[in-house]
PDB file of C-alpha atoms in Angstrom:
ATOM      1  CA  MET K 314     -25.593  94.554 -33.248  1.00 75.00           C
ATOM      2  CA  ARG K 315     -25.249  95.951 -36.722  1.00 53.00           C
ATOM      3  CA  SER K 316     -21.691  95.988 -38.012  1.00 48.00           C
ATOM      4  CA  SER K 317     -19.508  98.481 -39.829  1.00 41.00           C
ATOM      5  CA  ALA K 318     -20.518  96.615 -42.962  1.00 39.00           C
ATOM      6  CA  SER K 319     -23.514  98.940 -43.044  1.00 37.00           C
ATOM      7  CA  VAL K 320     -21.331 101.646 -44.508  1.00 32.00           C
ATOM      8  CA  VAL K 321     -19.792  99.343 -47.087  1.00 33.00           C
ATOM      9  CA  LEU K 322     -22.972  97.596 -48.069  1.00 30.00           C
ATOM     10  CA  GLY K 323     -25.299 100.524 -47.460  1.00 33.00           C
ATOM     11  CA  SER K 324     -28.763  99.998 -48.794  1.00 29.00           C
ATOM     12  CA  LEU K 325     -28.199  96.277 -49.306  1.00 28.00           C
ATOM     13  CA  VAL K 326     -27.802  95.749 -45.581  1.00 30.00           C
ATOM     14  CA  CYS K 327     -30.934  97.775 -44.883  1.00 30.00           C
ATOM     15  CA  ALA K 328     -32.876  95.918 -47.511  1.00 28.00           C
ATOM     16  CA  LEU K 329     -31.960  92.579 -45.953  1.00 28.00           C
ATOM     17  CA  SER K 330     -32.552  93.941 -42.414  1.00 29.00           C
ATOM     18  CA  LEU K 331     -29.201  92.613 -41.290  1.00 30.00           C
ATOM     19  CA  VAL K 332     -29.195  94.106 -37.828  1.00 33.00           C
ATOM     20  CA  ALA K 333     -26.626  92.812 -35.414  1.00 37.00           C
ATOM     21  CA  CYS K 334     -26.433  93.117 -31.695  1.00 40.00           C
ATOM     22  CA  GLY K 335     -24.194  95.429 -29.822  1.00 38.00           C
ATOM     23  CA  PRO K 336     -22.535  98.450 -31.330  1.00 36.00           C
ATOM     24  CA  GLY K 337     -23.551  98.287 -34.893  1.00 37.00           C
ATOM     25  CA  ASP K 338     -24.907 100.368 -37.830  1.00 36.00           C
ATOM     26  CA  ARG K 339     -24.619  98.370 -35.662  1.00 38.00           C
ATOM     27  CA  GLY K 340     -40.847  73.549 -26.379  1.00 32.00           C
ATOM     28  CA  GLY K 341     -38.718  73.406 -23.410  1.00 34.00           C
ATOM     29  CA  GLY K 342     -39.493  74.026 -19.797  1.00 36.00           C
ATOM     30  CA  GLY K 343     -40.071  77.731 -20.300  1.00 44.00           C
ATOM     31  CA  VAL K 344     -38.261  80.503 -18.493  1.00 50.00           C
ATOM     32  CA  GLY K 345     -36.025  79.029 -15.841  1.00 46.00           C
ATOM     33  CA  GLY K 346     -37.487  75.608 -16.402  1.00 41.00           C
ATOM     34  CA  ASN K 347     -34.275  74.062 -17.662  1.00 38.00           C
ATOM     35  CA  THR K 348     -31.886  74.419 -14.775  1.00 35.00           C
ATOM     36  CA  ASP K 349     -29.233  72.489 -16.662  1.00 35.00           C
ATOM     37  CA  GLY K 350     -28.479  75.821 -18.285  1.00 34.00           C
ATOM     38  CA  GLY K 351     -27.364  77.453 -15.080  1.00 33.00           C
ATOM     39  CA  GLY K 352     -29.791  76.919 -12.242  1.00 31.00           C
ATOM     40  CA  SER K 353     -28.757  76.650  -8.632  1.00 30.00           C
ATOM     41  CA  GLY K 354     -26.211  73.909  -8.223  1.00 31.00           C
ATOM     42  CA  SER K 355     -24.911  74.059 -11.789  1.00 37.00           C
ATOM     43  CA  GLY K 356     -21.854  76.062 -10.923  1.00 48.00           C
ATOM     44  CA  SER K 357     -20.330  78.507  -8.501  1.00 51.00           C
ATOM     45  CA  GLY K 358     -20.506  82.256  -8.478  1.00 53.00           C
ATOM     46  CA  ASN K 359     -22.412  84.975  -6.645  1.00 68.00           C
ATOM     47  CA  GLY K 360     -25.920  83.599  -7.172  1.00 69.00           C
ATOM     48  CA  ALA K 361     -27.201  84.256  -3.638  1.00 74.00           C
ATOM     49  CA  GLY K 362     -30.762  85.515  -3.884  1.00 84.00           C
ATOM     50  CA  CYS K 363     -30.876  84.899  -7.637  1.00 94.00           C
ATOM     51  CA  SER K 364     -33.627  82.947  -9.370  1.00 94.00           C
ATOM     52  CA  ASP K 365     -32.765  80.049 -11.661  1.00 94.00           C
ATOM     53  CA  ALA K 366     -34.071  82.117 -14.565  1.00 95.00           C
ATOM     54  CA  SER K 367     -31.578  84.912 -13.831  1.00 96.00           C
ATOM     55  CA  LYS K 368     -28.656  82.495 -14.252  1.00 95.00           C
ATOM     56  CA  LEU K 369     -29.385  81.765 -17.914  1.00 95.00           C
ATOM     57  CA  VAL K 370     -28.394  83.356 -21.226  1.00 98.00           C
ATOM     58  CA  TYR K 371     -31.060  85.102 -23.309  1.00 98.00           C
ATOM     59  CA  VAL K 372     -30.914  86.204 -26.938  1.00 98.00           C
ATOM     60  CA  VAL K 373     -32.994  88.247 -29.362  1.00 98.00           C
ATOM     61  CA  ASP K 374     -32.858  87.915 -33.129  1.00 98.00           C
ATOM     62  CA  MET K 375     -33.490  90.355 -35.972  1.00 95.00           C
ATOM     63  CA  SER K 376     -37.159  89.341 -36.166  1.00 95.00           C
ATOM     64  CA  ASN K 377     -37.719  90.149 -32.454  1.00 97.00           C
ATOM     65  CA  LYS K 378     -37.766  86.471 -31.433  1.00 98.00           C
ATOM     66  CA  PHE K 379     -36.724  86.251 -27.783  1.00 98.00           C
ATOM     67  CA  SER K 380     -35.150  82.987 -26.633  1.00 98.00           C
ATOM     68  CA  GLN K 381     -33.314  81.290 -23.815  1.00 97.00           C
ATOM     69  CA  PHE K 382     -29.936  79.765 -24.687  1.00 97.00           C
ATOM     70  CA  ASN K 383     -28.708  76.795 -22.688  1.00 95.00           C
ATOM     71  CA  PRO K 384     -24.881  76.692 -22.756  1.00 96.00           C
ATOM     72  CA  MET K 385     -24.843  73.179 -21.284  1.00 95.00           C
ATOM     73  CA  THR K 386     -26.833  71.661 -24.150  1.00 95.00           C
ATOM     74  CA  LYS K 387     -26.157  74.451 -26.689  1.00 96.00           C
ATOM     75  CA  SER K 388     -29.862  74.609 -27.442  1.00 96.00           C
ATOM     76  CA  PHE K 389     -32.505  77.325 -27.651  1.00 97.00           C
ATOM     77  CA  THR K 390     -35.960  77.622 -26.100  1.00 97.00           C
ATOM     78  CA  ASP K 391     -38.146  80.268 -27.731  1.00 98.00           C
ATOM     79  CA  LEU K 392     -40.048  82.391 -25.196  1.00 98.00           C
ATOM     80  CA  GLY K 393     -41.986  84.689 -27.513  1.00 98.00           C
ATOM     81  CA  THR K 394     -41.729  87.715 -29.762  1.00 98.00           C
ATOM     82  CA  LEU K 395     -40.914  91.197 -28.510  1.00 98.00           C
ATOM     83  CA  SER K 396     -43.543  93.811 -29.255  1.00 96.00           C
ATOM     84  CA  CYS K 397     -41.769  96.900 -27.962  1.00 97.00           C
ATOM     85  CA  PRO K 398     -43.561 100.177 -28.784  1.00 94.00           C
ATOM     86  CA  THR K 399     -40.820 101.686 -30.903  1.00 93.00           C
ATOM     87  CA  LEU K 400     -41.911 104.971 -32.426  1.00 86.00           C
ATOM     88  CA  LEU K 401     -39.223 105.043 -35.070  1.00 77.00           C
ATOM     89  CA  GLY K 402     -39.607 101.611 -36.628  1.00 80.00           C
ATOM     90  CA  GLY K 403     -36.345 100.311 -35.221  1.00 86.00           C
ATOM     91  CA  ASN K 404     -35.015  96.768 -34.895  1.00 94.00           C
ATOM     92  CA  PRO K 405     -33.315  95.126 -31.897  1.00 97.00           C
ATOM     93  CA  PHE K 406     -29.663  96.057 -31.722  1.00 96.00           C
ATOM     94  CA  SER K 407     -28.153  95.022 -28.380  1.00 98.00           C
ATOM     95  CA  MET K 408     -29.234  93.581 -25.049  1.00 98.00           C
ATOM     96  CA  GLY K 409     -28.167  93.284 -21.427  1.00 98.00           C
ATOM     97  CA  LEU K 410     -29.746  91.369 -18.533  1.00 98.00           C
ATOM     98  CA  ASP K 411     -29.793  92.388 -14.877  1.00 98.00           C
ATOM     99  CA  ARG K 412     -29.995  90.260 -11.726  1.00 97.00           C
ATOM    100  CA  ASN K 413     -33.778  90.668 -11.568  1.00 96.00           C
ATOM    101  CA  THR K 414     -34.188  89.015 -14.992  1.00 97.00           C
ATOM    102  CA  ILE K 415     -34.995  92.318 -16.651  1.00 98.00           C
ATOM    103  CA  ALA K 416     -33.660  92.564 -20.196  1.00 98.00           C
ATOM    104  CA  TRP K 417     -32.589  95.983 -21.403  1.00 98.00           C
ATOM    105  CA  VAL K 418     -32.989  96.022 -25.176  1.00 98.00           C
ATOM    106  CA  LEU K 419     -31.557  98.760 -27.374  1.00 97.00           C
ATOM    107  CA  TYR K 420     -33.098  99.291 -30.795  1.00 96.00           C
ATOM    108  CA  ASP K 421     -31.160 100.728 -33.722  1.00 93.00           C
ATOM    109  CA  SER K 422     -33.440 103.770 -33.502  1.00 92.00           C
ATOM    110  CA  GLY K 423     -31.633 104.695 -30.269  1.00 93.00           C
ATOM    111  CA  GLU K 424     -34.615 103.731 -28.092  1.00 96.00           C
ATOM    112  CA  LEU K 425     -33.984 101.652 -24.960  1.00 97.00           C
ATOM    113  CA  PHE K 426     -36.658  99.288 -23.634  1.00 98.00           C
ATOM    114  CA  ARG K 427     -37.186  97.433 -20.366  1.00 98.00           C
ATOM    115  CA  VAL K 428     -38.360  93.841 -20.979  1.00 98.00           C
ATOM    116  CA  ASP K 429     -39.689  91.777 -18.075  1.00 98.00           C
ATOM    117  CA  VAL K 430     -38.590  88.261 -18.990  1.00 98.00           C
ATOM    118  CA  LEU K 431     -40.791  86.632 -16.325  1.00 96.00           C
ATOM    119  CA  ASN K 432     -43.902  88.632 -17.197  1.00 97.00           C
ATOM    120  CA  SER K 433     -44.744  87.605 -20.768  1.00 98.00           C
ATOM    121  CA  LEU K 434     -41.904  89.765 -22.130  1.00 98.00           C
ATOM    122  CA  ALA K 435     -43.778  92.934 -21.167  1.00 98.00           C
ATOM    123  CA  CYS K 436     -41.913  95.772 -22.858  1.00 98.00           C
ATOM    124  CA  THR K 437     -41.779  99.371 -21.619  1.00 97.00           C
ATOM    125  CA  LYS K 438     -39.991 102.252 -23.278  1.00 97.00           C
ATOM    126  CA  THR K 439     -37.525 104.075 -21.027  1.00 98.00           C
ATOM    127  CA  THR K 440     -36.700 107.769 -20.972  1.00 97.00           C
ATOM    128  CA  TRP K 441     -33.157 107.100 -22.225  1.00 97.00           C
ATOM    129  CA  SER K 442     -32.138 109.617 -24.872  1.00 95.00           C
ATOM    130  CA  SER K 443     -28.654 110.493 -26.061  1.00 93.00           C
ATOM    131  CA  LEU K 444     -27.279 112.278 -29.091  1.00 87.00           C
ATOM    132  CA  SER K 445     -23.804 110.824 -28.540  1.00 92.00           C
ATOM    133  CA  LEU K 446     -24.675 107.238 -27.558  1.00 94.00           C
ATOM    134  CA  LEU K 447     -27.170 105.992 -30.119  1.00 93.00           C
ATOM    135  CA  GLU K 448     -25.673 102.580 -30.873  1.00 94.00           C
ATOM    136  CA  PHE K 449     -23.781 100.597 -28.279  1.00 96.00           C
ATOM    137  CA  GLY K 450     -22.982  97.178 -26.900  1.00 97.00           C
ATOM    138  CA  MET K 451     -23.788  96.542 -23.252  1.00 98.00           C
ATOM    139  CA  GLY K 452     -23.154  94.233 -20.332  1.00 98.00           C
ATOM    140  CA  PHE K 453     -23.585  94.144 -16.549  1.00 98.00           C
ATOM    141  CA  SER K 454     -20.602  93.659 -14.242  1.00 98.00           C
ATOM    142  CA  THR K 455     -20.627  93.372 -10.457  1.00 98.00           C
ATOM    143  CA  ASP K 456     -19.162  96.314  -8.594  1.00 97.00           C
ATOM    144  CA  THR K 457     -17.033  94.001  -6.439  1.00 97.00           C
ATOM    145  CA  VAL K 458     -15.852  90.410  -6.831  1.00 97.00           C
ATOM    146  CA  GLY K 459     -18.682  88.153  -5.693  1.00 94.00           C
ATOM    147  CA  GLY K 460     -20.881  91.172  -4.988  1.00 95.00           C
ATOM    148  CA  THR K 461     -24.634  91.452  -5.436  1.00 94.00           C
ATOM    149  CA  THR K 462     -24.746  94.948  -6.924  1.00 95.00           C
ATOM    150  CA  ASP K 463     -23.717  95.678 -10.477  1.00 96.00           C
ATOM    151  CA  SER K 464     -23.418  98.371 -13.118  1.00 98.00           C
ATOM    152  CA  LEU K 465     -24.441  98.445 -16.757  1.00 98.00           C
ATOM    153  CA  PHE K 466     -21.512  99.311 -19.013  1.00 98.00           C
ATOM    154  CA  VAL K 467     -22.024 100.423 -22.598  1.00 98.00           C
ATOM    155  CA  ALA K 468     -19.568 101.031 -25.433  1.00 97.00           C
ATOM    156  CA  GLY K 469     -20.484 102.819 -28.632  1.00 95.00           C
ATOM    157  CA  GLY K 470     -21.282 106.162 -30.210  1.00 93.00           C
ATOM    158  CA  LEU K 471     -23.330 107.578 -33.060  1.00 88.00           C
ATOM    159  CA  SER K 472     -22.869 104.307 -34.952  1.00 82.00           C
ATOM    160  CA  VAL K 473     -20.354 101.503 -35.083  1.00 72.00           C
ATOM    161  CA  SER K 474     -19.140 102.868 -38.387  1.00 63.00           C
ATOM    162  CA  SER K 475     -18.525 106.418 -37.149  1.00 55.00           C
ATOM    163  CA  GLY K 476     -14.984 105.860 -35.910  1.00 63.00           C
ATOM    164  CA  THR K 477     -12.266 103.497 -34.776  1.00 85.00           C
ATOM    165  CA  THR K 478     -12.916 104.066 -31.074  1.00 91.00           C
ATOM    166  CA  SER K 479     -15.984 103.791 -28.860  1.00 95.00           C
ATOM    167  CA  THR K 480     -17.000 105.647 -25.734  1.00 96.00           C
ATOM    168  CA  LEU K 481     -17.098 103.460 -22.627  1.00 98.00           C
ATOM    169  CA  ALA K 482     -19.739 104.603 -20.167  1.00 98.00           C
ATOM    170  CA  LYS K 483     -21.933 103.523 -17.278  1.00 98.00           C
ATOM    171  CA  LEU K 484     -25.668 103.729 -17.932  1.00 98.00           C
ATOM    172  CA  ASP K 485     -27.885 104.278 -14.896  1.00 98.00           C
ATOM    173  CA  THR K 486     -31.055 102.208 -15.410  1.00 97.00           C
ATOM    174  CA  SER K 487     -32.943 104.240 -12.788  1.00 97.00           C
ATOM    175  CA  ALA K 488     -32.172 107.791 -13.869  1.00 97.00           C
ATOM    176  CA  PHE K 489     -31.359 106.828 -17.489  1.00 98.00           C
ATOM    177  CA  THR K 490     -28.275 108.978 -17.571  1.00 97.00           C
ATOM    178  CA  SER K 491     -24.753 107.946 -18.517  1.00 97.00           C
ATOM    179  CA  THR K 492     -21.284 108.690 -17.181  1.00 97.00           C
ATOM    180  CA  ASN K 493     -18.290 108.383 -19.489  1.00 97.00           C
ATOM    181  CA  VAL K 494     -15.389 106.411 -18.032  1.00 97.00           C
ATOM    182  CA  GLY K 495     -13.029 106.003 -20.992  1.00 97.00           C
ATOM    183  CA  THR K 496     -12.648 104.842 -24.575  1.00 96.00           C
ATOM    184  CA  VAL K 497     -12.033 101.476 -26.211  1.00 96.00           C
ATOM    185  CA  SER K 498     -10.317 100.758 -29.505  1.00 92.00           C
ATOM    186  CA  GLY K 499     -12.944  99.296 -31.819  1.00 91.00           C
ATOM    187  CA  ASN K 500     -16.677  98.665 -31.643  1.00 91.00           C
ATOM    188  CA  PRO K 501     -17.297  95.861 -29.161  1.00 96.00           C
ATOM    189  CA  GLU K 502     -20.224  93.985 -27.778  1.00 97.00           C
ATOM    190  CA  LEU K 503     -19.846  93.666 -23.995  1.00 98.00           C
ATOM    191  CA  THR K 504     -20.414  91.106 -21.279  1.00 98.00           C
ATOM    192  CA  GLY K 505     -19.606  91.027 -17.586  1.00 98.00           C
ATOM    193  CA  ASN K 506     -19.671  88.551 -14.719  1.00 97.00           C
ATOM    194  CA  GLY K 507     -19.809  88.075 -10.964  1.00 97.00           C
ATOM    195  CA  ASN K 508     -16.028  88.464 -10.739  1.00 97.00           C
ATOM    196  CA  ALA K 509     -16.446  92.207 -11.400  1.00 98.00           C
ATOM    197  CA  GLU K 510     -14.888  91.786 -14.839  1.00 98.00           C
ATOM    198  CA  LEU K 511     -15.891  93.422 -18.127  1.00 98.00           C
ATOM    199  CA  TRP K 512     -15.088  91.787 -21.465  1.00 98.00           C
ATOM    200  CA  GLY K 513     -15.634  92.838 -25.058  1.00 98.00           C
ATOM    201  CA  PHE K 514     -15.876  90.959 -28.330  1.00 98.00           C
ATOM    202  CA  PHE K 515     -14.478  93.036 -31.186  1.00 97.00           C
ATOM    203  CA  PRO K 516     -15.531  91.664 -34.603  1.00 96.00           C
ATOM    204  CA  ASP K 517     -13.233  92.516 -37.494  1.00 94.00           C
ATOM    205  CA  THR K 518     -12.573  91.543 -41.091  1.00 94.00           C
ATOM    206  CA  SER K 519      -8.996  90.522 -40.287  1.00 95.00           C
ATOM    207  CA  ALA K 520      -8.250  90.699 -36.542  1.00 96.00           C
ATOM    208  CA  PRO K 521     -11.243  89.888 -34.309  1.00 97.00           C
ATOM    209  CA  ARG K 522     -10.495  89.601 -30.624  1.00 98.00           C
ATOM    210  CA  ILE K 523     -11.800  89.373 -27.076  1.00 98.00           C
ATOM    211  CA  ASP K 524     -10.458  91.901 -24.563  1.00 98.00           C
ATOM    212  CA  LYS K 525     -10.714  92.137 -20.813  1.00 98.00           C
ATOM    213  CA  ILE K 526     -11.505  95.825 -20.357  1.00 98.00           C
ATOM    214  CA  ASN K 527     -10.372  98.164 -17.594  1.00 98.00           C
ATOM    215  CA  LYS K 528     -13.651  99.556 -16.241  1.00 98.00           C
ATOM    216  CA  THR K 529     -12.123 102.900 -15.289  1.00 97.00           C
ATOM    217  CA  SER K 530     -10.279 103.704 -18.521  1.00 97.00           C
ATOM    218  CA  GLY K 531     -11.312 101.338 -21.309  1.00 97.00           C
ATOM    219  CA  SER K 532      -7.782 100.011 -21.817  1.00 97.00           C
ATOM    220  CA  ALA K 533      -7.240  96.352 -22.650  1.00 97.00           C
ATOM    221  CA  LEU K 534      -5.982  94.236 -19.753  1.00 98.00           C
ATOM    222  CA  THR K 535      -5.960  90.883 -21.567  1.00 98.00           C
ATOM    223  CA  THR K 536      -6.387  90.114 -25.264  1.00 98.00           C
ATOM    224  CA  TYR K 537      -7.359  86.877 -27.001  1.00 98.00           C
ATOM    225  CA  GLN K 538      -6.950  86.950 -30.778  1.00 98.00           C
ATOM    226  CA  LEU K 539      -9.599  85.013 -32.736  1.00 98.00           C
ATOM    227  CA  PRO K 540      -8.329  84.655 -36.334  1.00 98.00           C
ATOM    228  CA  THR K 541     -10.856  81.878 -37.038  1.00 96.00           C
ATOM    229  CA  LEU K 542     -13.661  84.433 -36.705  1.00 98.00           C
ATOM    230  CA  ALA K 543     -12.188  86.903 -39.210  1.00 97.00           C
ATOM    231  CA  GLY K 544     -14.548  88.222 -41.875  1.00 96.00           C
ATOM    232  CA  MET K 545     -17.000  91.046 -42.485  1.00 95.00           C
ATOM    233  CA  PRO K 546     -19.303  91.010 -39.432  1.00 95.00           C
ATOM    234  CA  MET K 547     -23.007  91.373 -40.107  1.00 95.00           C
ATOM    235  CA  ALA K 548     -24.559  90.421 -36.742  1.00 96.00           C
ATOM    236  CA  TRP K 549     -22.927  89.681 -33.415  1.00 97.00           C
ATOM    237  CA  ALA K 550     -23.614  89.186 -29.721  1.00 98.00           C
ATOM    238  CA  PHE K 551     -21.530  88.153 -26.725  1.00 98.00           C
ATOM    239  CA  ALA K 552     -22.031  86.496 -23.327  1.00 98.00           C
ATOM    240  CA  PHE K 553     -19.997  85.077 -20.443  1.00 98.00           C
ATOM    241  CA  TRP K 554     -21.239  81.871 -18.825  1.00 98.00           C
ATOM    242  CA  GLY K 555     -19.582  79.104 -16.826  1.00 97.00           C
ATOM    243  CA  GLY K 556     -16.071  80.454 -17.258  1.00 97.00           C
ATOM    244  CA  ASP K 557     -16.226  80.598 -21.054  1.00 98.00           C
ATOM    245  CA  TYR K 558     -17.205  83.204 -23.633  1.00 98.00           C
ATOM    246  CA  TRP K 559     -20.024  82.667 -26.087  1.00 98.00           C
ATOM    247  CA  VAL K 560     -19.754  84.563 -29.367  1.00 98.00           C
ATOM    248  CA  PHE K 561     -22.854  84.760 -31.552  1.00 98.00           C
ATOM    249  CA  LEU K 562     -21.650  85.771 -35.017  1.00 98.00           C
ATOM    250  CA  MET K 563     -22.897  85.970 -38.593  1.00 98.00           C
ATOM    251  CA  LYS K 564     -20.509  87.115 -41.340  1.00 97.00           C
ATOM    252  CA  ASP K 565     -21.381  88.478 -44.763  1.00 95.00           C
ATOM    253  CA  SER K 566     -20.904  85.094 -46.456  1.00 92.00           C
ATOM    254  CA  GLU K 567     -23.401  83.471 -44.085  1.00 97.00           C
ATOM    255  CA  THR K 568     -27.182  83.483 -43.725  1.00 97.00           C
ATOM    256  CA  SER K 569     -27.505  82.745 -40.023  1.00 98.00           C
ATOM    257  CA  THR K 570     -25.677  82.982 -36.715  1.00 98.00           C
ATOM    258  CA  THR K 571     -23.148  80.470 -35.411  1.00 98.00           C
ATOM    259  CA  VAL K 572     -22.402  80.206 -31.675  1.00 98.00           C
ATOM    260  CA  TYR K 573     -18.705  79.880 -30.833  1.00 98.00           C
ATOM    261  CA  GLN K 574     -17.601  78.680 -27.392  1.00 98.00           C
ATOM    262  CA  VAL K 575     -14.319  80.352 -26.456  1.00 98.00           C
ATOM    263  CA  ASP K 576     -12.211  79.003 -23.605  1.00 98.00           C
ATOM    264  CA  GLY K 577     -12.098  81.612 -20.855  1.00 97.00           C
ATOM    265  CA  SER K 578      -8.610  80.596 -19.759  1.00 96.00           C
ATOM    266  CA  ASN K 579      -6.747  80.849 -23.062  1.00 97.00           C
ATOM    267  CA  GLY K 580      -9.024  82.170 -25.810  1.00 97.00           C
ATOM    268  CA  ASN K 581      -9.067  78.930 -27.795  1.00 98.00           C
ATOM    269  CA  ILE K 582     -12.286  78.070 -29.641  1.00 98.00           C
ATOM    270  CA  LYS K 583     -13.702  74.919 -28.056  1.00 97.00           C
ATOM    271  CA  GLY K 584     -16.536  74.363 -30.516  1.00 97.00           C
ATOM    272  CA  SER K 585     -19.210  75.903 -32.703  1.00 98.00           C
ATOM    273  CA  THR K 586     -22.968  75.404 -32.949  1.00 97.00           C
ATOM    274  CA  PRO K 587     -25.257  76.404 -35.849  1.00 97.00           C
ATOM    275  CA  THR K 588     -28.495  78.160 -34.937  1.00 97.00           C
ATOM    276  CA  GLY K 589     -30.677  77.217 -37.885  1.00 94.00           C
ATOM    277  CA  SER K 590     -32.191  80.322 -39.403  1.00 95.00           C
ATOM    278  CA  ARG K 591     -31.526  82.669 -36.477  1.00 97.00           C
ATOM    279  CA  VAL K 592     -29.776  85.993 -36.978  1.00 98.00           C
ATOM    280  CA  ILE K 593     -28.985  86.879 -33.379  1.00 98.00           C
ATOM    281  CA  VAL K 594     -28.463  90.549 -32.645  1.00 98.00           C
ATOM    282  CA  GLY K 595     -28.477  90.654 -28.854  1.00 98.00           C
ATOM    283  CA  ALA K 596     -27.408  88.442 -25.962  1.00 98.00           C
ATOM    284  CA  GLY K 597     -27.876  89.073 -22.263  1.00 98.00           C
ATOM    285  CA  VAL K 598     -26.573  87.297 -19.185  1.00 98.00           C
ATOM    286  CA  SER K 599     -26.745  88.572 -15.631  1.00 98.00           C
ATOM    287  CA  THR K 600     -24.036  88.570 -12.999  1.00 98.00           C
ATOM    288  CA  CYS K 601     -25.945  85.728 -11.307  1.00 97.00           C
ATOM    289  CA  ALA K 602     -24.605  83.338 -13.945  1.00 97.00           C
ATOM    290  CA  PRO K 603     -22.020  80.785 -12.785  1.00 96.00           C
ATOM    291  CA  VAL K 604     -18.405  81.809 -13.233  1.00 95.00           C
ATOM    292  CA  VAL K 605     -17.227  78.191 -13.222  1.00 92.00           C
ATOM    293  CA  ILE K 606     -18.952  74.827 -13.687  1.00 80.00           C
ATOM    294  CA  GLN K 607     -18.353  72.274 -10.933  1.00 64.00           C
TER     295      GLN K 607
END
């Protein structure tokens, strides 16, 4: 997701291609091969009928590199490079993952693509088009606790720098229409889980936070303040896995993304992991992922 820094830094951000995931100006075993990252038996949740691959976290960086992230080992396995047929020369902006291991990748051009993770990252442009939702964060959440059906929630607008609130909506990935359900304060990246919850990471120069979001209004139900992550956000992504939150963040004083593990029970930061030269702009995790590690 590209951050509100795009307004402040303008052409400099564009020149450096600092695109971040979510609402912004805003050698391993292969796919599913490393079940330590969330395969069957790694935790509990609503994984009935889910493949091992669908229980993992996936990320995309500003150079279109698509990778699997293993929360257990905090390591990456590169799967390839996206070659989505964008007509407007856009860059990856945000990503969500459904229970069928299909990644839905938004580009900063406003184009939404369907990426088949298990089929050589085959990328197909969808018919999604919106003049009011061009840049947004996204995440799937089950419709009921422990359920096997889910909905894709998005939060955004014309750009992450266009206002202090974002529209919260459901995006239908069959009809490619959206239904507004409320507003949220800020410009979050979203993630959901098999407990029918929706959470948002809100980067900020002084008061970053994680909120549990009411899916019918956008109001905050629970808030975890993250003062350690304060600073001008340049690229960010967000995922829930194993009961914790995983924040992928690069600030303006940094040259690459750091992964922060945030305790799901109290919002404390449990650790951080550098990512080398990666600038991660999208993270996706399906509702098949474990909600607790046993």
